[in-house]
């Protein structure tokens, strides 16, 4: 796939590899435009469909994961441009629809749409240089790619209101304390740590990984009893897989499992 705004690569040498996507508009701090989002959507879709890929990592540059939607492109929009064009969010739901785990490896700025993109990922690993924020209010608008909804779910109302209404940035340590990121690592270790997490997931059973992701996401969309009942159905369903036989037999016989992803 020819790309202008992202780099696409694979990593790892096991039977299941990691799809690596690097946002690559360095001069604009990886500001998100439709071209970038279309390429990202297509790359995620292709990795999701590729049997040889177990996990996907999205990263940016040392300075910025992404500094938000491209303000230059939006500056002259009127209502109809924004509404009909559905700028940068027109394939947002496709990202949400990826069934394999997606890890965001965030260094530098993750602002506006950049923070919202990171929050769409399943595991968010931050470099100690990371800075998160929803500064759209300073532009006379509000977050438009899920920030007002996902941020409070991740960090609670108090901190979400603080960030959305004052536009202040949160550093990596505060983001970890608040529960926005799962781990903070030294900036020069960021990609290695994210790829190691991906490798660990690649070695597991694909069906159980996808169902686990599905169930955790369900927690944000359903009541507790509906979610627990959904989880139980999938837990029981996994007993129909070869990987459950393999995983439990390997444990009982004190050997390493060799999952077939079936
Ligand atoms: N869109 C377009 N260009 C951007 C950009 C953005 N979101 N963020 C940075 N850039 C560009 C700058 O215009 C600048 O370009 P030039 O060199 O051509 O002037 C280049 O990237 C470097 O930026 P700065 O010189 O500003 O770098 P800095 O280190 O001084 O500041 C920053 C970095 C604090 C991130 C600052 O660039 C900034 O505040 N950016 C805007 C952040 C923002 O408001 N994001 C929200 C966008 S709206 C949105 O995302 C809506 C949504 O929810 C969907």
PDB file of C-alpha atoms and ligand atoms in Angstrom:
ATOM      1  CA  UNK A   1       0.000   0.000   0.000  1.00  0.00           C
ATOM      2  CA  UNK A   2       1.431   3.398  -1.047  1.00  0.00           C
ATOM      3  CA  UNK A   3       1.157   5.931   1.732  1.00  0.00           C
ATOM      4  CA  UNK A   4       1.896   9.610   2.100  1.00  0.00           C
ATOM      5  CA  UNK A   5       1.150  10.271   5.766  1.00  0.00           C
ATOM      6  CA  UNK A   6       1.939   7.034   7.601  1.00  0.00           C
ATOM      7  CA  UNK A   7       4.656   4.363   7.552  1.00  0.00           C
ATOM      8  CA  UNK A   8       3.633   0.721   7.608  1.00  0.00           C
ATOM      9  CA  UNK A   9       5.878  -2.103   8.777  1.00  0.00           C
ATOM     10  CA  UNK A  10       5.741  -5.463  10.522  1.00  0.00           C
ATOM     11  CA  UNK A  11       7.867  -6.605  13.444  1.00  0.00           C
ATOM     12  CA  UNK A  12       8.676  -9.888  15.188  1.00  0.00           C
ATOM     13  CA  UNK A  13       9.729 -13.275  13.905  1.00  0.00           C
ATOM     14  CA  UNK A  14       7.168 -15.613  15.473  1.00  0.00           C
ATOM     15  CA  UNK A  15       4.295 -17.219  13.584  1.00  0.00           C
ATOM     16  CA  UNK A  16       2.215 -14.121  14.451  1.00  0.00           C
ATOM     17  CA  UNK A  17       3.791 -10.730  13.897  1.00  0.00           C
ATOM     18  CA  UNK A  18       3.044  -7.169  14.933  1.00  0.00           C
ATOM     19  CA  UNK A  19       1.703  -4.588  12.503  1.00  0.00           C
ATOM     20  CA  UNK A  20       3.481  -1.292  13.132  1.00  0.00           C
ATOM     21  CA  UNK A  21       1.930   1.986  11.953  1.00  0.00           C
ATOM     22  CA  UNK A  22       3.911   5.215  12.378  1.00  0.00           C
ATOM     23  CA  UNK A  23       2.085   8.519  11.926  1.00  0.00           C
ATOM     24  CA  UNK A  24       4.390  10.514   9.704  1.00  0.00           C
ATOM     25  CA  UNK A  25       3.631  14.203   9.194  1.00  0.00           C
ATOM     26  CA  UNK A  26       6.519  15.421  11.338  1.00  0.00           C
ATOM     27  CA  UNK A  27       6.426  19.056  10.184  1.00  0.00           C
ATOM     28  CA  UNK A  28       2.793  19.350  11.314  1.00  0.00           C
ATOM     29  CA  UNK A  29       3.376  17.333  14.512  1.00  0.00           C
ATOM     30  CA  UNK A  30       1.340  14.533  12.933  1.00  0.00           C
ATOM     31  CA  UNK A  31      -1.785  16.682  12.747  1.00  0.00           C
ATOM     32  CA  UNK A  32      -4.594  14.450  11.525  1.00  0.00           C
ATOM     33  CA  UNK A  33      -6.127  15.182   8.149  1.00  0.00           C
ATOM     34  CA  UNK A  34      -8.491  13.123   6.030  1.00  0.00           C
ATOM     35  CA  UNK A  35      -5.615  11.682   3.985  1.00  0.00           C
ATOM     36  CA  UNK A  36      -3.841  10.432   7.101  1.00  0.00           C
ATOM     37  CA  UNK A  37      -7.033   9.069   8.605  1.00  0.00           C
ATOM     38  CA  UNK A  38      -7.950   7.275   5.366  1.00  0.00           C
ATOM     39  CA  UNK A  39      -4.506   5.661   5.238  1.00  0.00           C
ATOM     40  CA  UNK A  40      -4.675   4.738   8.917  1.00  0.00           C
ATOM     41  CA  UNK A  41      -8.129   3.211   8.468  1.00  0.00           C
ATOM     42  CA  UNK A  42      -6.984   1.178   5.460  1.00  0.00           C
ATOM     43  CA  UNK A  43      -3.789  -0.022   7.192  1.00  0.00           C
ATOM     44  CA  UNK A  44      -5.706  -1.090  10.299  1.00  0.00           C
ATOM     45  CA  UNK A  45      -8.271  -2.911   8.178  1.00  0.00           C
ATOM     46  CA  UNK A  46      -5.541  -4.751   6.262  1.00  0.00           C
ATOM     47  CA  UNK A  47      -3.676  -5.788   9.433  1.00  0.00           C
ATOM     48  CA  UNK A  48      -6.933  -6.863  11.062  1.00  0.00           C
ATOM     49  CA  UNK A  49      -7.657  -9.164   8.110  1.00  0.00           C
ATOM     50  CA  UNK A  50      -4.108 -10.575   7.971  1.00  0.00           C
ATOM     51  CA  UNK A  51      -3.887 -13.989   9.684  1.00  0.00           C
ATOM     52  CA  UNK A  52      -0.160 -13.507  10.240  1.00  0.00           C
ATOM     53  CA  UNK A  53      -0.721 -10.389  12.382  1.00  0.00           C
ATOM     54  CA  UNK A  54      -1.636 -10.790  16.054  1.00  0.00           C
ATOM     55  CA  UNK A  55      -1.453  -7.248  17.328  1.00  0.00           C
ATOM     56  CA  UNK A  56      -1.076  -3.679  16.011  1.00  0.00           C
ATOM     57  CA  UNK A  57       1.026  -0.804  17.374  1.00  0.00           C
ATOM     58  CA  UNK A  58       0.355   2.836  16.434  1.00  0.00           C
ATOM     59  CA  UNK A  59       3.050   5.354  17.217  1.00  0.00           C
ATOM     60  CA  UNK A  60       4.174   8.838  16.208  1.00  0.00           C
ATOM     61  CA  UNK A  61       7.422  10.767  16.521  1.00  0.00           C
ATOM     62  CA  UNK A  62       9.534  11.690  19.522  1.00  0.00           C
ATOM     63  CA  UNK A  63       7.893  15.117  19.583  1.00  0.00           C
ATOM     64  CA  UNK A  64       4.296  14.208  18.857  1.00  0.00           C
ATOM     65  CA  UNK A  65       1.993  11.237  18.709  1.00  0.00           C
ATOM     66  CA  UNK A  66      -0.452  13.667  17.072  1.00  0.00           C
ATOM     67  CA  UNK A  67      -1.193  17.321  17.877  1.00  0.00           C
ATOM     68  CA  UNK A  68      -4.854  16.987  16.903  1.00  0.00           C
ATOM     69  CA  UNK A  69      -6.944  17.522  13.830  1.00  0.00           C
ATOM     70  CA  UNK A  70      -5.312  19.706  11.184  1.00  0.00           C
ATOM     71  CA  UNK A  71      -6.326  23.214  12.219  1.00  0.00           C
ATOM     72  CA  UNK A  72      -5.106  24.772   8.974  1.00  0.00           C
ATOM     73  CA  UNK A  73      -7.438  22.550   6.988  1.00  0.00           C
ATOM     74  CA  UNK A  74     -10.403  23.226   9.288  1.00  0.00           C
ATOM     75  CA  UNK A  75      -9.917  26.961   9.725  1.00  0.00           C
ATOM     76  CA  UNK A  76     -12.141  27.982   6.798  1.00  0.00           C
ATOM     77  CA  UNK A  77     -14.832  25.338   7.299  1.00  0.00           C
ATOM     78  CA  UNK A  78     -18.451  26.359   7.606  1.00  0.00           C
ATOM     79  CA  UNK A  79     -21.095  24.184   9.193  1.00  0.00           C
ATOM     80  CA  UNK A  80     -21.871  22.227   6.022  1.00  0.00           C
ATOM     81  CA  UNK A  81     -18.173  21.549   5.349  1.00  0.00           C
ATOM     82  CA  UNK A  82     -17.799  20.152   8.859  1.00  0.00           C
ATOM     83  CA  UNK A  83     -21.071  18.235   8.820  1.00  0.00           C
ATOM     84  CA  UNK A  84     -20.986  16.775   5.325  1.00  0.00           C
ATOM     85  CA  UNK A  85     -17.238  16.212   5.259  1.00  0.00           C
ATOM     86  CA  UNK A  86     -17.222  14.601   8.736  1.00  0.00           C
ATOM     87  CA  UNK A  87     -13.624  15.813   8.907  1.00  0.00           C
ATOM     88  CA  UNK A  88     -11.131  13.237  10.267  1.00  0.00           C
ATOM     89  CA  UNK A  89     -13.918  11.234  11.925  1.00  0.00           C
ATOM     90  CA  UNK A  90     -15.501   9.775   8.814  1.00  0.00           C
ATOM     91  CA  UNK A  91     -13.750   6.427   9.313  1.00  0.00           C
ATOM     92  CA  UNK A  92     -13.303   6.717  13.071  1.00  0.00           C
ATOM     93  CA  UNK A  93     -15.733   3.887  13.747  1.00  0.00           C
ATOM     94  CA  UNK A  94     -13.633   1.638  11.518  1.00  0.00           C
ATOM     95  CA  UNK A  95     -10.769   2.067  13.969  1.00  0.00           C
ATOM     96  CA  UNK A  96     -13.092   1.126  16.793  1.00  0.00           C
ATOM     97  CA  UNK A  97     -14.150  -1.929  14.790  1.00  0.00           C
ATOM     98  CA  UNK A  98     -10.645  -3.451  14.689  1.00  0.00           C
ATOM     99  CA  UNK A  99     -10.928  -6.812  16.431  1.00  0.00           C
ATOM    100  CA  UNK A 100      -7.261  -7.380  17.201  1.00  0.00           C
ATOM    101  CA  UNK A 101      -5.588  -5.450  20.021  1.00  0.00           C
ATOM    102  CA  UNK A 102      -4.256  -2.024  19.093  1.00  0.00           C
ATOM    103  CA  UNK A 103      -1.519  -0.508  21.268  1.00  0.00           C
ATOM    104  CA  UNK A 104      -0.838   3.246  21.214  1.00  0.00           C
ATOM    105  CA  UNK A 105       2.807   4.094  21.903  1.00  0.00           C
ATOM    106  CA  UNK A 106       2.692   7.785  22.744  1.00  0.00           C
ATOM    107  CA  UNK A 107       5.635  10.174  23.008  1.00  0.00           C
ATOM    108  CA  UNK A 108       5.315  13.956  23.058  1.00  0.00           C
ATOM    109  CA  UNK A 109       2.019  15.669  22.309  1.00  0.00           C
ATOM    110  CA  UNK A 110      -1.241  13.720  22.160  1.00  0.00           C
ATOM    111  CA  UNK A 111      -3.686  16.588  21.877  1.00  0.00           C
ATOM    112  CA  UNK A 112      -7.243  16.954  20.638  1.00  0.00           C
ATOM    113  CA  UNK A 113      -7.832  14.304  17.973  1.00  0.00           C
ATOM    114  CA  UNK A 114      -4.413  12.856  18.883  1.00  0.00           C
ATOM    115  CA  UNK A 115      -5.527  12.202  22.449  1.00  0.00           C
ATOM    116  CA  UNK A 116      -8.837  10.898  21.116  1.00  0.00           C
ATOM    117  CA  UNK A 117      -7.021   8.542  18.742  1.00  0.00           C
ATOM    118  CA  UNK A 118      -4.829   7.245  21.586  1.00  0.00           C
ATOM    119  CA  UNK A 119      -7.943   6.677  23.688  1.00  0.00           C
ATOM    120  CA  UNK A 120      -9.458   4.602  20.867  1.00  0.00           C
ATOM    121  CA  UNK A 121      -6.598   2.128  21.277  1.00  0.00           C
ATOM    122  CA  UNK A 122      -6.800  -0.808  23.669  1.00  0.00           C
ATOM    123  CA  UNK A 123      -3.527  -0.349  25.535  1.00  0.00           C
ATOM    124  CA  UNK A 124      -1.957   3.079  25.908  1.00  0.00           C
ATOM    125  CA  UNK A 125       1.763   3.062  26.702  1.00  0.00           C
ATOM    126  CA  UNK A 126       3.260   6.498  27.288  1.00  0.00           C
ATOM    127  CA  UNK A 127       6.824   7.753  27.142  1.00  0.00           C
ATOM    128  CA  UNK A 128       7.792   9.938  30.099  1.00  0.00           C
ATOM    129  CA  UNK A 129       7.753  12.827  27.587  1.00  0.00           C
ATOM    130  CA  UNK A 130       4.060  12.362  26.718  1.00  0.00           C
ATOM    131  CA  UNK A 131       1.579  15.201  27.162  1.00  0.00           C
ATOM    132  CA  UNK A 132      -2.150  14.659  26.858  1.00  0.00           C
ATOM    133  CA  UNK A 133      -4.874  17.234  26.443  1.00  0.00           C
ATOM    134  CA  UNK A 134      -8.128  18.297  24.796  1.00  0.00           C
ATOM    135  CA  UNK A 135      -7.349  21.940  23.960  1.00  0.00           C
ATOM    136  CA  UNK A 136     -10.139  22.408  21.375  1.00  0.00           C
ATOM    137  CA  UNK A 137     -11.876  24.953  23.615  1.00  0.00           C
ATOM    138  CA  UNK A 138      -9.041  27.379  22.848  1.00  0.00           C
ATOM    139  CA  UNK A 139     -10.035  27.204  19.169  1.00  0.00           C
ATOM    140  CA  UNK A 140     -13.675  28.053  19.856  1.00  0.00           C
ATOM    141  CA  UNK A 141     -14.852  24.457  19.412  1.00  0.00           C
ATOM    142  CA  UNK A 142     -15.050  21.307  21.534  1.00  0.00           C
ATOM    143  CA  UNK A 143     -13.502  17.834  21.183  1.00  0.00           C
ATOM    144  CA  UNK A 144     -15.156  16.194  18.208  1.00  0.00           C
ATOM    145  CA  UNK A 145     -13.772  12.675  18.049  1.00  0.00           C
ATOM    146  CA  UNK A 146     -14.970  11.266  21.344  1.00  0.00           C
ATOM    147  CA  UNK A 147     -12.929  13.295  23.848  1.00  0.00           C
ATOM    148  CA  UNK A 148     -15.858  14.459  25.965  1.00  0.00           C
ATOM    149  CA  UNK A 149     -17.068  10.858  26.208  1.00  0.00           C
ATOM    150  CA  UNK A 150     -13.948   8.691  26.442  1.00  0.00           C
ATOM    151  CA  UNK A 151     -11.909  10.990  28.690  1.00  0.00           C
ATOM    152  CA  UNK A 152     -14.440  10.993  31.576  1.00  0.00           C
ATOM    153  CA  UNK A 153     -14.775   7.229  31.232  1.00  0.00           C
ATOM    154  CA  UNK A 154     -10.984   6.930  31.525  1.00  0.00           C
ATOM    155  CA  UNK A 155     -10.146   9.538  34.167  1.00  0.00           C
ATOM    156  CA  UNK A 156     -13.483  10.490  35.776  1.00  0.00           C
ATOM    157  CA  UNK A 157     -15.578  13.641  35.479  1.00  0.00           C
ATOM    158  CA  UNK A 158     -13.434  15.930  37.655  1.00  0.00           C
ATOM    159  CA  UNK A 159     -10.234  15.599  35.674  1.00  0.00           C
ATOM    160  CA  UNK A 160     -12.019  15.387  32.318  1.00  0.00           C
ATOM    161  CA  UNK A 161     -13.838  18.677  32.999  1.00  0.00           C
ATOM    162  CA  UNK A 162     -10.565  20.261  34.102  1.00  0.00           C
ATOM    163  CA  UNK A 163      -8.790  19.229  30.890  1.00  0.00           C
ATOM    164  CA  UNK A 164     -11.653  19.951  28.491  1.00  0.00           C
ATOM    165  CA  UNK A 165     -12.638  23.308  30.016  1.00  0.00           C
ATOM    166  CA  UNK A 166      -9.178  24.748  30.770  1.00  0.00           C
ATOM    167  CA  UNK A 167      -7.296  23.122  27.856  1.00  0.00           C
ATOM    168  CA  UNK A 168      -4.380  22.366  30.147  1.00  0.00           C
ATOM    169  CA  UNK A 169      -2.075  19.468  29.322  1.00  0.00           C
ATOM    170  CA  UNK A 170      -1.526  16.462  31.566  1.00  0.00           C
ATOM    171  CA  UNK A 171       1.964  14.951  31.716  1.00  0.00           C
ATOM    172  CA  UNK A 172       2.640  11.223  31.588  1.00  0.00           C
ATOM    173  CA  UNK A 173       2.884  10.785  35.363  1.00  0.00           C
ATOM    174  CA  UNK A 174      -0.466  12.486  35.933  1.00  0.00           C
ATOM    175  CA  UNK A 175      -2.002  10.504  33.053  1.00  0.00           C
ATOM    176  CA  UNK A 176      -0.855   7.266  34.659  1.00  0.00           C
ATOM    177  CA  UNK A 177      -2.151   8.279  38.102  1.00  0.00           C
ATOM    178  CA  UNK A 178      -5.481   9.216  36.506  1.00  0.00           C
ATOM    179  CA  UNK A 179      -5.789   5.872  34.718  1.00  0.00           C
ATOM    180  CA  UNK A 180      -5.519   7.199  31.161  1.00  0.00           C
ATOM    181  CA  UNK A 181      -2.368   5.234  30.356  1.00  0.00           C
ATOM    182  CA  UNK A 182      -1.462   1.713  31.345  1.00  0.00           C
ATOM    183  CA  UNK A 183       2.278   2.302  31.779  1.00  0.00           C
ATOM    184  CA  UNK A 184       4.908   5.015  31.508  1.00  0.00           C
ATOM    185  CA  UNK A 185       8.353   4.123  30.196  1.00  0.00           C
ATOM    186  CA  UNK A 186      11.525   6.099  29.414  1.00  0.00           C
ATOM    187  CA  UNK A 187      11.156   7.780  26.014  1.00  0.00           C
ATOM    188  CA  UNK A 188      14.035   5.818  24.478  1.00  0.00           C
ATOM    189  CA  UNK A 189      12.371   2.533  25.497  1.00  0.00           C
ATOM    190  CA  UNK A 190       8.878   3.385  24.223  1.00  0.00           C
ATOM    191  CA  UNK A 191       8.769   1.437  20.985  1.00  0.00           C
ATOM    192  CA  UNK A 192      10.630  -1.567  22.439  1.00  0.00           C
ATOM    193  CA  UNK A 193       8.192  -1.752  25.352  1.00  0.00           C
ATOM    194  CA  UNK A 194       5.165  -1.446  23.066  1.00  0.00           C
ATOM    195  CA  UNK A 195       6.521  -4.103  20.693  1.00  0.00           C
ATOM    196  CA  UNK A 196       7.329  -6.403  23.631  1.00  0.00           C
ATOM    197  CA  UNK A 197       3.735  -6.067  24.861  1.00  0.00           C
ATOM    198  CA  UNK A 198       2.547  -6.838  21.327  1.00  0.00           C
ATOM    199  CA  UNK A 199       4.846  -9.879  21.106  1.00  0.00           C
ATOM    200  CA  UNK A 200       3.477 -11.207  24.393  1.00  0.00           C
ATOM    201  CA  UNK A 201      -0.047 -10.905  22.983  1.00  0.00           C
ATOM    202  CA  UNK A 202       0.990 -12.486  19.660  1.00  0.00           C
ATOM    203  CA  UNK A 203       2.015 -15.639  21.529  1.00  0.00           C
ATOM    204  CA  UNK A 204      -1.470 -16.066  23.027  1.00  0.00           C
ATOM    205  CA  UNK A 205      -4.592 -17.609  21.543  1.00  0.00           C
ATOM    206  CA  UNK A 206      -6.018 -15.254  18.897  1.00  0.00           C
ATOM    207  CA  UNK A 207      -9.684 -16.106  19.551  1.00  0.00           C
ATOM    208  CA  UNK A 208      -9.371 -15.572  23.310  1.00  0.00           C
ATOM    209  CA  UNK A 209      -7.478 -12.306  22.781  1.00  0.00           C
ATOM    210  CA  UNK A 210     -10.196 -10.976  20.472  1.00  0.00           C
ATOM    211  CA  UNK A 211     -12.988 -12.076  22.802  1.00  0.00           C
ATOM    212  CA  UNK A 212     -11.222 -10.566  25.822  1.00  0.00           C
ATOM    213  CA  UNK A 213     -10.964  -7.221  23.979  1.00  0.00           C
ATOM    214  CA  UNK A 214     -14.603  -7.461  22.944  1.00  0.00           C
ATOM    215  CA  UNK A 215     -15.694  -8.132  26.544  1.00  0.00           C
ATOM    216  CA  UNK A 216     -13.686  -5.290  28.098  1.00  0.00           C
ATOM    217  CA  UNK A 217     -15.085  -2.878  25.496  1.00  0.00           C
ATOM    218  CA  UNK A 218     -18.568  -4.174  26.282  1.00  0.00           C
ATOM    219  CA  UNK A 219     -18.104  -2.872  29.847  1.00  0.00           C
ATOM    220  CA  UNK A 220     -18.441   0.667  28.458  1.00  0.00           C
ATOM    221  CA  UNK A 221     -21.559  -0.068  26.449  1.00  0.00           C
ATOM    222  CA  UNK A 222     -23.753  -2.129  28.767  1.00  0.00           C
ATOM    223  CA  UNK A 223     -25.108  -2.545  32.284  1.00  0.00           C
ATOM    224  CA  UNK A 224     -23.049  -4.682  34.683  1.00  0.00           C
ATOM    225  CA  UNK A 225     -25.445  -7.616  34.495  1.00  0.00           C
ATOM    226  CA  UNK A 226     -25.623  -7.509  30.665  1.00  0.00           C
ATOM    227  CA  UNK A 227     -21.843  -7.256  30.461  1.00  0.00           C
ATOM    228  CA  UNK A 228     -21.271 -10.122  32.876  1.00  0.00           C
ATOM    229  CA  UNK A 229     -23.751 -12.272  31.002  1.00  0.00           C
ATOM    230  CA  UNK A 230     -22.062 -11.408  27.676  1.00  0.00           C
ATOM    231  CA  UNK A 231     -18.697 -12.330  29.176  1.00  0.00           C
ATOM    232  CA  UNK A 232     -20.049 -15.658  30.419  1.00  0.00           C
ATOM    233  CA  UNK A 233     -21.338 -16.567  26.939  1.00  0.00           C
ATOM    234  CA  UNK A 234     -17.919 -15.901  25.414  1.00  0.00           C
ATOM    235  CA  UNK A 235     -16.112 -17.677  28.257  1.00  0.00           C
ATOM    236  CA  UNK A 236     -18.221 -20.773  27.593  1.00  0.00           C
ATOM    237  CA  UNK A 237     -17.777 -20.392  23.811  1.00  0.00           C
ATOM    238  CA  UNK A 238     -13.996 -20.553  24.166  1.00  0.00           C
ATOM    239  CA  UNK A 239     -14.341 -24.178  25.336  1.00  0.00           C
ATOM    240  CA  UNK A 240     -15.198 -24.949  21.703  1.00  0.00           C
ATOM    241  CA  UNK A 241     -11.733 -23.846  20.547  1.00  0.00           C
ATOM    242  CA  UNK A 242      -8.640 -25.974  20.013  1.00  0.00           C
ATOM    243  CA  UNK A 243      -6.643 -23.333  21.842  1.00  0.00           C
ATOM    244  CA  UNK A 244      -8.533 -23.928  25.099  1.00  0.00           C
ATOM    245  CA  UNK A 245      -7.601 -27.629  24.902  1.00  0.00           C
ATOM    246  CA  UNK A 246      -4.016 -26.709  24.142  1.00  0.00           C
ATOM    247  CA  UNK A 247      -3.725 -24.011  26.821  1.00  0.00           C
ATOM    248  CA  UNK A 248      -5.119 -26.151  29.618  1.00  0.00           C
ATOM    249  CA  UNK A 249      -3.270 -29.320  28.533  1.00  0.00           C
ATOM    250  CA  UNK A 250      -0.013 -27.352  28.440  1.00  0.00           C
ATOM    251  CA  UNK A 251      -0.611 -26.060  31.966  1.00  0.00           C
ATOM    252  CA  UNK A 252      -1.498 -29.500  33.336  1.00  0.00           C
ATOM    253  CA  UNK A 253       1.550 -31.077  31.671  1.00  0.00           C
ATOM    254  CA  UNK A 254       3.885 -28.219  32.628  1.00  0.00           C
ATOM    255  CA  UNK A 255       4.847 -27.279  29.079  1.00  0.00           C
ATOM    256  CA  UNK A 256       4.600 -24.162  26.934  1.00  0.00           C
ATOM    257  CA  UNK A 257       1.378 -23.956  24.909  1.00  0.00           C
ATOM    258  CA  UNK A 258       1.528 -23.823  21.109  1.00  0.00           C
ATOM    259  CA  UNK A 259      -1.675 -22.064  20.144  1.00  0.00           C
ATOM    260  CA  UNK A 260      -3.215 -22.700  16.736  1.00  0.00           C
ATOM    261  CA  UNK A 261      -5.543 -19.671  16.866  1.00  0.00           C
ATOM    262  CA  UNK A 262      -8.508 -21.941  16.131  1.00  0.00           C
TER     263      UNK A 262
HETATM  264  N1  LIG B   1      -2.927  21.312  13.023  1.00  0.00           N
HETATM  265  C1  LIG B   1      -2.119  21.817  12.073  1.00  0.00           C
HETATM  266  N2  LIG B   1      -0.839  22.147  12.285  1.00  0.00           N
HETATM  267  C2  LIG B   1      -0.347  21.961  13.526  1.00  0.00           C
HETATM  268  C3  LIG B   1      -1.118  21.446  14.562  1.00  0.00           C
HETATM  269  C4  LIG B   1      -2.473  21.106  14.279  1.00  0.00           C
HETATM  270  N3  LIG B   1      -3.296  20.554  15.196  1.00  0.00           N
HETATM  271  N4  LIG B   1      -0.363  21.391  15.679  1.00  0.00           N
HETATM  272  C5  LIG B   1       0.842  21.854  15.340  1.00  0.00           C
HETATM  273  N5  LIG B   1       0.872  22.201  14.039  1.00  0.00           N
HETATM  274  C6  LIG B   1       1.989  22.759  13.256  1.00  0.00           C
HETATM  275  C7  LIG B   1       2.235  24.213  13.619  1.00  0.00           C
HETATM  276  O1  LIG B   1       1.359  25.050  12.906  1.00  0.00           O
HETATM  277  C8  LIG B   1       3.678  24.375  13.197  1.00  0.00           C
HETATM  278  O2  LIG B   1       3.731  24.522  11.820  1.00  0.00           O
HETATM  279  P1  LIG B   1       4.733  25.645  11.166  1.00  0.00           P
HETATM  280  O3  LIG B   1       6.109  25.163  11.545  1.00  0.00           O
HETATM  281  O4  LIG B   1       4.457  25.534   9.702  1.00  0.00           O
HETATM  282  O5  LIG B   1       4.381  26.935  11.772  1.00  0.00           O
HETATM  283  C9  LIG B   1       4.284  23.009  13.526  1.00  0.00           C
HETATM  284  O6  LIG B   1       3.180  22.091  13.627  1.00  0.00           O
HETATM  285  C10 LIG B   1       5.008  23.006  14.863  1.00  0.00           C
HETATM  286  O7  LIG B   1       4.128  23.501  15.839  1.00  0.00           O
HETATM  287  P2  LIG B   1       4.533  24.674  16.868  1.00  0.00           P
HETATM  288  O8  LIG B   1       5.522  25.608  16.249  1.00  0.00           O
HETATM  289  O9  LIG B   1       3.283  25.266  17.417  1.00  0.00           O
HETATM  290  O10 LIG B   1       5.297  23.791  17.973  1.00  0.00           O
HETATM  291  P3  LIG B   1       5.406  24.065  19.534  1.00  0.00           P
HETATM  292  O11 LIG B   1       6.344  23.048  20.076  1.00  0.00           O
HETATM  293  O12 LIG B   1       5.665  25.503  19.812  1.00  0.00           O
HETATM  294  O13 LIG B   1       3.915  23.777  20.118  1.00  0.00           O
HETATM  295  C11 LIG B   1       1.883  22.495  20.346  1.00  0.00           C
HETATM  296  C12 LIG B   1       3.392  22.479  20.033  1.00  0.00           C
HETATM  297  C13 LIG B   1       1.644  22.906  21.808  1.00  0.00           C
HETATM  298  C14 LIG B   1       1.370  21.090  20.132  1.00  0.00           C
HETATM  299  C15 LIG B   1       1.156  23.508  19.422  1.00  0.00           C
HETATM  300  O14 LIG B   1       1.563  23.246  18.082  1.00  0.00           O
HETATM  301  C16 LIG B   1      -0.326  23.429  19.476  1.00  0.00           C
HETATM  302  O15 LIG B   1      -0.928  23.961  20.403  1.00  0.00           O
HETATM  303  N6  LIG B   1      -0.968  22.765  18.482  1.00  0.00           N
HETATM  304  C17 LIG B   1      -2.409  22.702  18.370  1.00  0.00           C
HETATM  305  C18 LIG B   1      -2.998  21.697  19.347  1.00  0.00           C
HETATM  306  C19 LIG B   1      -4.511  21.698  19.229  1.00  0.00           C
HETATM  307  O16 LIG B   1      -5.168  22.703  19.430  1.00  0.00           O
HETATM  308  N7  LIG B   1      -5.089  20.511  18.921  1.00  0.00           N
HETATM  309  C20 LIG B   1      -6.505  20.342  18.753  1.00  0.00           C
HETATM  310  C21 LIG B   1      -6.867  20.429  17.297  1.00  0.00           C
HETATM  311  S1  LIG B   1      -8.612  20.449  17.016  1.00  0.00           S
HETATM  312  C22 LIG B   1      -9.083  18.819  17.137  1.00  0.00           C
HETATM  313  O17 LIG B   1      -8.306  17.939  17.340  1.00  0.00           O
HETATM  314  C23 LIG B   1     -10.576  18.581  16.942  1.00  0.00           C
HETATM  315  C24 LIG B   1     -11.031  17.206  17.290  1.00  0.00           C
HETATM  316  O18 LIG B   1     -11.234  16.870  18.418  1.00  0.00           O
HETATM  317  C25 LIG B   1     -11.378  16.268  16.233  1.00  0.00           C
END
